Amino acid sequence: MESCIFCAIVAGDAPAHRVFENDHTVAFLDIRPISRGHLLVVPREHATDLNSSHPDAAAEVFRVGHTLSRAVRHSDLRADGANLVINDGKAAFQTVFHLHLHVVPRWHSDRLRFAAGFVTRRLREPDRVAEAVRVGLTRLNEEPTA
């Protein structure tokens, strides 16, 4: 992909602090980290988002993210946990349009609040929402495969 910074990193044409790579993925430090050790895991093959990604490629990205989240716990960073996040599409705050998983190390004492308001949130129209997702799955399963 022509102007994709993550494709340039994968190709070795742009600098990055790589921490892991295999035949399918590359993982490197985020240049605008939310926390110390914030990593990005990207597929080597360009896919804009989850919708344009092959399920196996997305699964591999998450598998590597799982390994890296365990690694930050066992590293000298001594993280207490991690958030694994994919911002899927512009509406979900995706800013680089190459599928990527954020691995954000977390500590009990940090002040990040992904879950602000969690206790006061309430499920609205659960039957209707669940049915809408089921219809989406049916439509997805009916799409012709390449």
PDB file of C-alpha atoms in Angstrom:
ATOM      1  CA  MET A   1       0.000   0.000   0.000  1.00  0.00           C
ATOM      2  CA  GLU A   2       1.501   3.271  -1.143  1.00  0.00           C
ATOM      3  CA  SER A   3       1.228   5.759   1.725  1.00  0.00           C
ATOM      4  CA  CYS A   4       0.778   3.377   4.656  1.00  0.00           C
ATOM      5  CA  ILE A   5       3.307   3.979   7.419  1.00  0.00           C
ATOM      6  CA  PHE A   6       2.776   0.495   8.848  1.00  0.00           C
ATOM      7  CA  CYS A   7       3.474  -1.080   5.444  1.00  0.00           C
ATOM      8  CA  ALA A   8       6.678   0.992   5.334  1.00  0.00           C
ATOM      9  CA  ILE A   9       7.636  -0.276   8.798  1.00  0.00           C
ATOM     10  CA  VAL A  10       6.918  -3.876   7.776  1.00  0.00           C
ATOM     11  CA  ALA A  11       9.075  -3.407   4.659  1.00  0.00           C
ATOM     12  CA  GLY A  12      11.897  -1.883   6.715  1.00  0.00           C
ATOM     13  CA  ASP A  13      11.576   1.457   4.922  1.00  0.00           C
ATOM     14  CA  ALA A  14      10.503   3.389   8.036  1.00  0.00           C
ATOM     15  CA  PRO A  15      12.106   3.271  11.472  1.00  0.00           C
ATOM     16  CA  ALA A  16      10.500   1.397  14.343  1.00  0.00           C
ATOM     17  CA  HIS A  17      11.578  -0.229  17.580  1.00  0.00           C
ATOM     18  CA  ARG A  18      10.652  -3.784  16.646  1.00  0.00           C
ATOM     19  CA  VAL A  19      10.141  -6.231  19.471  1.00  0.00           C
ATOM     20  CA  PHE A  20       8.831  -9.251  17.565  1.00  0.00           C
ATOM     21  CA  GLU A  21       8.253 -10.491  14.048  1.00  0.00           C
ATOM     22  CA  ASN A  22       7.292 -13.692  12.322  1.00  0.00           C
ATOM     23  CA  ASP A  23       6.133 -14.638   8.820  1.00  0.00           C
ATOM     24  CA  HIS A  24       2.729 -12.980   9.344  1.00  0.00           C
ATOM     25  CA  THR A  25       3.129 -10.110  11.819  1.00  0.00           C
ATOM     26  CA  VAL A  26       5.440  -7.385  13.067  1.00  0.00           C
ATOM     27  CA  ALA A  27       5.229  -5.844  16.555  1.00  0.00           C
ATOM     28  CA  PHE A  28       6.849  -2.569  17.557  1.00  0.00           C
ATOM     29  CA  LEU A  29       6.653   0.223  20.114  1.00  0.00           C
ATOM     30  CA  ASP A  30       3.928   2.827  19.545  1.00  0.00           C
ATOM     31  CA  ILE A  31       5.482   6.267  18.918  1.00  0.00           C
ATOM     32  CA  ARG A  32       2.675   7.900  20.930  1.00  0.00           C
ATOM     33  CA  PRO A  33       2.417   5.478  23.852  1.00  0.00           C
ATOM     34  CA  ILE A  34      -0.472   5.476  26.289  1.00  0.00           C
ATOM     35  CA  SER A  35       1.772   3.679  28.777  1.00  0.00           C
ATOM     36  CA  ARG A  36       5.376   2.488  28.978  1.00  0.00           C
ATOM     37  CA  GLY A  37       5.776  -0.533  26.715  1.00  0.00           C
ATOM     38  CA  HIS A  38       2.713   0.253  24.541  1.00  0.00           C
ATOM     39  CA  LEU A  39       3.070  -1.999  21.500  1.00  0.00           C
ATOM     40  CA  LEU A  40       1.408  -2.320  18.118  1.00  0.00           C
ATOM     41  CA  VAL A  41       0.970  -5.636  16.339  1.00  0.00           C
ATOM     42  CA  VAL A  42       0.329  -5.420  12.586  1.00  0.00           C
ATOM     43  CA  PRO A  43      -0.159  -8.028   9.881  1.00  0.00           C
ATOM     44  CA  ARG A  44       2.549  -8.004   7.224  1.00  0.00           C
ATOM     45  CA  GLU A  45      -0.100  -8.009   4.503  1.00  0.00           C
ATOM     46  CA  HIS A  46      -2.014  -4.741   4.294  1.00  0.00           C
ATOM     47  CA  ALA A  47      -5.615  -4.801   5.475  1.00  0.00           C
ATOM     48  CA  THR A  48      -7.327  -1.528   6.271  1.00  0.00           C
ATOM     49  CA  ASP A  49      -9.457  -2.861   9.127  1.00  0.00           C
ATOM     50  CA  LEU A  50     -11.111  -6.020  10.437  1.00  0.00           C
ATOM     51  CA  ASN A  51     -13.721  -5.931   7.680  1.00  0.00           C
ATOM     52  CA  SER A  52     -11.035  -6.167   4.980  1.00  0.00           C
ATOM     53  CA  SER A  53      -8.833  -8.598   6.893  1.00  0.00           C
ATOM     54  CA  HIS A  54      -8.809 -12.357   6.473  1.00  0.00           C
ATOM     55  CA  PRO A  55      -9.970 -13.987   9.734  1.00  0.00           C
ATOM     56  CA  ASP A  56      -6.761 -16.028   9.975  1.00  0.00           C
ATOM     57  CA  ALA A  57      -4.635 -12.867   9.720  1.00  0.00           C
ATOM     58  CA  ALA A  58      -6.669 -11.138  12.422  1.00  0.00           C
ATOM     59  CA  ALA A  59      -6.426 -14.244  14.617  1.00  0.00           C
ATOM     60  CA  GLU A  60      -2.643 -14.274  14.194  1.00  0.00           C
ATOM     61  CA  VAL A  61      -2.451 -10.592  15.181  1.00  0.00           C
ATOM     62  CA  PHE A  62      -4.395 -11.385  18.348  1.00  0.00           C
ATOM     63  CA  ARG A  63      -2.325 -14.520  19.047  1.00  0.00           C
ATOM     64  CA  VAL A  64       0.851 -12.441  18.926  1.00  0.00           C
ATOM     65  CA  GLY A  65      -0.809  -9.762  21.088  1.00  0.00           C
ATOM     66  CA  HIS A  66      -1.657 -12.440  23.647  1.00  0.00           C
ATOM     67  CA  THR A  67       1.985 -13.520  23.766  1.00  0.00           C
ATOM     68  CA  LEU A  68       3.199  -9.926  24.079  1.00  0.00           C
ATOM     69  CA  SER A  69       0.710  -9.128  26.849  1.00  0.00           C
ATOM     70  CA  ARG A  70       2.150 -12.065  28.781  1.00  0.00           C
ATOM     71  CA  ALA A  71       5.685 -10.884  27.949  1.00  0.00           C
ATOM     72  CA  VAL A  72       5.149  -7.411  29.451  1.00  0.00           C
ATOM     73  CA  ARG A  73       4.009  -9.090  32.683  1.00  0.00           C
ATOM     74  CA  HIS A  74       7.171 -11.198  32.782  1.00  0.00           C
ATOM     75  CA  SER A  75       9.500  -8.400  31.685  1.00  0.00           C
ATOM     76  CA  ASP A  76      11.322  -5.867  33.804  1.00  0.00           C
ATOM     77  CA  LEU A  77       8.359  -3.565  33.108  1.00  0.00           C
ATOM     78  CA  ARG A  78       6.470  -5.765  35.590  1.00  0.00           C
ATOM     79  CA  ALA A  79       3.041  -4.877  34.205  1.00  0.00           C
ATOM     80  CA  ASP A  80       0.080  -6.070  36.259  1.00  0.00           C
ATOM     81  CA  GLY A  81      -2.041  -6.584  33.138  1.00  0.00           C
ATOM     82  CA  ALA A  82      -2.686  -5.239  29.658  1.00  0.00           C
ATOM     83  CA  ASN A  83      -5.451  -3.889  27.477  1.00  0.00           C
ATOM     84  CA  LEU A  84      -5.596  -5.385  23.985  1.00  0.00           C
ATOM     85  CA  VAL A  85      -7.488  -2.999  21.730  1.00  0.00           C
ATOM     86  CA  ILE A  86      -8.290  -2.763  18.028  1.00  0.00           C
ATOM     87  CA  ASN A  87      -9.786   0.543  16.913  1.00  0.00           C
ATOM     88  CA  ASP A  88     -11.728  -0.806  13.944  1.00  0.00           C
ATOM     89  CA  GLY A  89     -12.614   2.011  11.560  1.00  0.00           C
ATOM     90  CA  LYS A  90     -12.761   5.785  11.763  1.00  0.00           C
ATOM     91  CA  ALA A  91     -15.874   5.685  13.981  1.00  0.00           C
ATOM     92  CA  ALA A  92     -13.817   3.667  16.494  1.00  0.00           C
ATOM     93  CA  PHE A  93     -10.972   6.234  16.488  1.00  0.00           C
ATOM     94  CA  GLN A  94      -8.730   4.341  14.071  1.00  0.00           C
ATOM     95  CA  THR A  95      -6.193   6.849  12.736  1.00  0.00           C
ATOM     96  CA  VAL A  96      -3.766   4.621  10.810  1.00  0.00           C
ATOM     97  CA  PHE A  97      -5.699   2.576   8.296  1.00  0.00           C
ATOM     98  CA  HIS A  98      -3.704  -0.627   8.482  1.00  0.00           C
ATOM     99  CA  LEU A  99      -5.193  -3.161  10.888  1.00  0.00           C
ATOM    100  CA  HIS A 100      -3.324  -3.056  14.199  1.00  0.00           C
ATOM    101  CA  LEU A 101      -3.714  -4.290  17.748  1.00  0.00           C
ATOM    102  CA  HIS A 102      -2.642  -2.108  20.659  1.00  0.00           C
ATOM    103  CA  VAL A 103      -1.044  -3.955  23.569  1.00  0.00           C
ATOM    104  CA  VAL A 104      -1.180  -1.434  26.417  1.00  0.00           C
ATOM    105  CA  PRO A 105       0.621  -2.511  29.595  1.00  0.00           C
ATOM    106  CA  ARG A 106      -1.260  -1.634  32.781  1.00  0.00           C
ATOM    107  CA  TRP A 107      -0.332  -1.281  36.448  1.00  0.00           C
ATOM    108  CA  HIS A 108      -2.565  -1.174  39.507  1.00  0.00           C
ATOM    109  CA  SER A 109      -1.355   2.367  40.239  1.00  0.00           C
ATOM    110  CA  ASP A 110      -1.832   3.833  36.741  1.00  0.00           C
ATOM    111  CA  ARG A 111      -4.467   6.453  36.043  1.00  0.00           C
ATOM    112  CA  LEU A 112      -5.727   5.208  32.679  1.00  0.00           C
ATOM    113  CA  ARG A 113      -9.487   4.786  32.692  1.00  0.00           C
ATOM    114  CA  PHE A 114     -10.717   2.888  29.655  1.00  0.00           C
ATOM    115  CA  ALA A 115     -13.669   1.771  31.749  1.00  0.00           C
ATOM    116  CA  ALA A 116     -14.806   5.132  33.156  1.00  0.00           C
ATOM    117  CA  GLY A 117     -18.492   4.948  34.047  1.00  0.00           C
ATOM    118  CA  PHE A 118     -18.490   1.136  33.871  1.00  0.00           C
ATOM    119  CA  VAL A 119     -20.518   0.654  37.061  1.00  0.00           C
ATOM    120  CA  THR A 120     -23.285   3.050  36.004  1.00  0.00           C
ATOM    121  CA  ARG A 121     -23.695   1.781  32.430  1.00  0.00           C
ATOM    122  CA  ARG A 122     -26.877  -0.130  31.659  1.00  0.00           C
ATOM    123  CA  LEU A 123     -27.769  -2.510  28.869  1.00  0.00           C
ATOM    124  CA  ARG A 124     -30.495  -1.011  26.659  1.00  0.00           C
ATOM    125  CA  GLU A 125     -32.795  -3.065  24.423  1.00  0.00           C
ATOM    126  CA  PRO A 126     -30.773  -6.280  24.792  1.00  0.00           C
ATOM    127  CA  ASP A 127     -33.178  -8.487  22.817  1.00  0.00           C
ATOM    128  CA  ARG A 128     -33.255  -6.086  19.884  1.00  0.00           C
ATOM    129  CA  VAL A 129     -29.488  -5.567  19.911  1.00  0.00           C
ATOM    130  CA  ALA A 130     -28.755  -9.313  20.183  1.00  0.00           C
ATOM    131  CA  GLU A 131     -31.100 -10.017  17.266  1.00  0.00           C
ATOM    132  CA  ALA A 132     -29.426  -7.324  15.149  1.00  0.00           C
ATOM    133  CA  VAL A 133     -26.041  -8.998  15.728  1.00  0.00           C
ATOM    134  CA  ARG A 134     -27.511 -12.426  14.863  1.00  0.00           C
ATOM    135  CA  VAL A 135     -28.872 -11.003  11.594  1.00  0.00           C
ATOM    136  CA  GLY A 136     -25.429  -9.555  10.844  1.00  0.00           C
ATOM    137  CA  LEU A 137     -23.846 -12.977  11.422  1.00  0.00           C
ATOM    138  CA  THR A 138     -26.368 -14.582   9.089  1.00  0.00           C
ATOM    139  CA  ARG A 139     -25.636 -11.983   6.410  1.00  0.00           C
ATOM    140  CA  LEU A 140     -21.905 -12.452   6.890  1.00  0.00           C
ATOM    141  CA  ASN A 141     -22.226 -16.229   6.551  1.00  0.00           C
ATOM    142  CA  GLU A 142     -24.255 -15.788   3.351  1.00  0.00           C
ATOM    143  CA  GLU A 143     -21.547 -13.717   1.620  1.00  0.00           C
ATOM    144  CA  PRO A 144     -19.797 -15.532  -1.201  1.00  0.00           C
ATOM    145  CA  THR A 145     -16.231 -16.571  -0.393  1.00  0.00           C
ATOM    146  CA  ALA A 146     -13.373 -15.809  -2.710  1.00  0.00           C
TER     147      ALA A 146
END
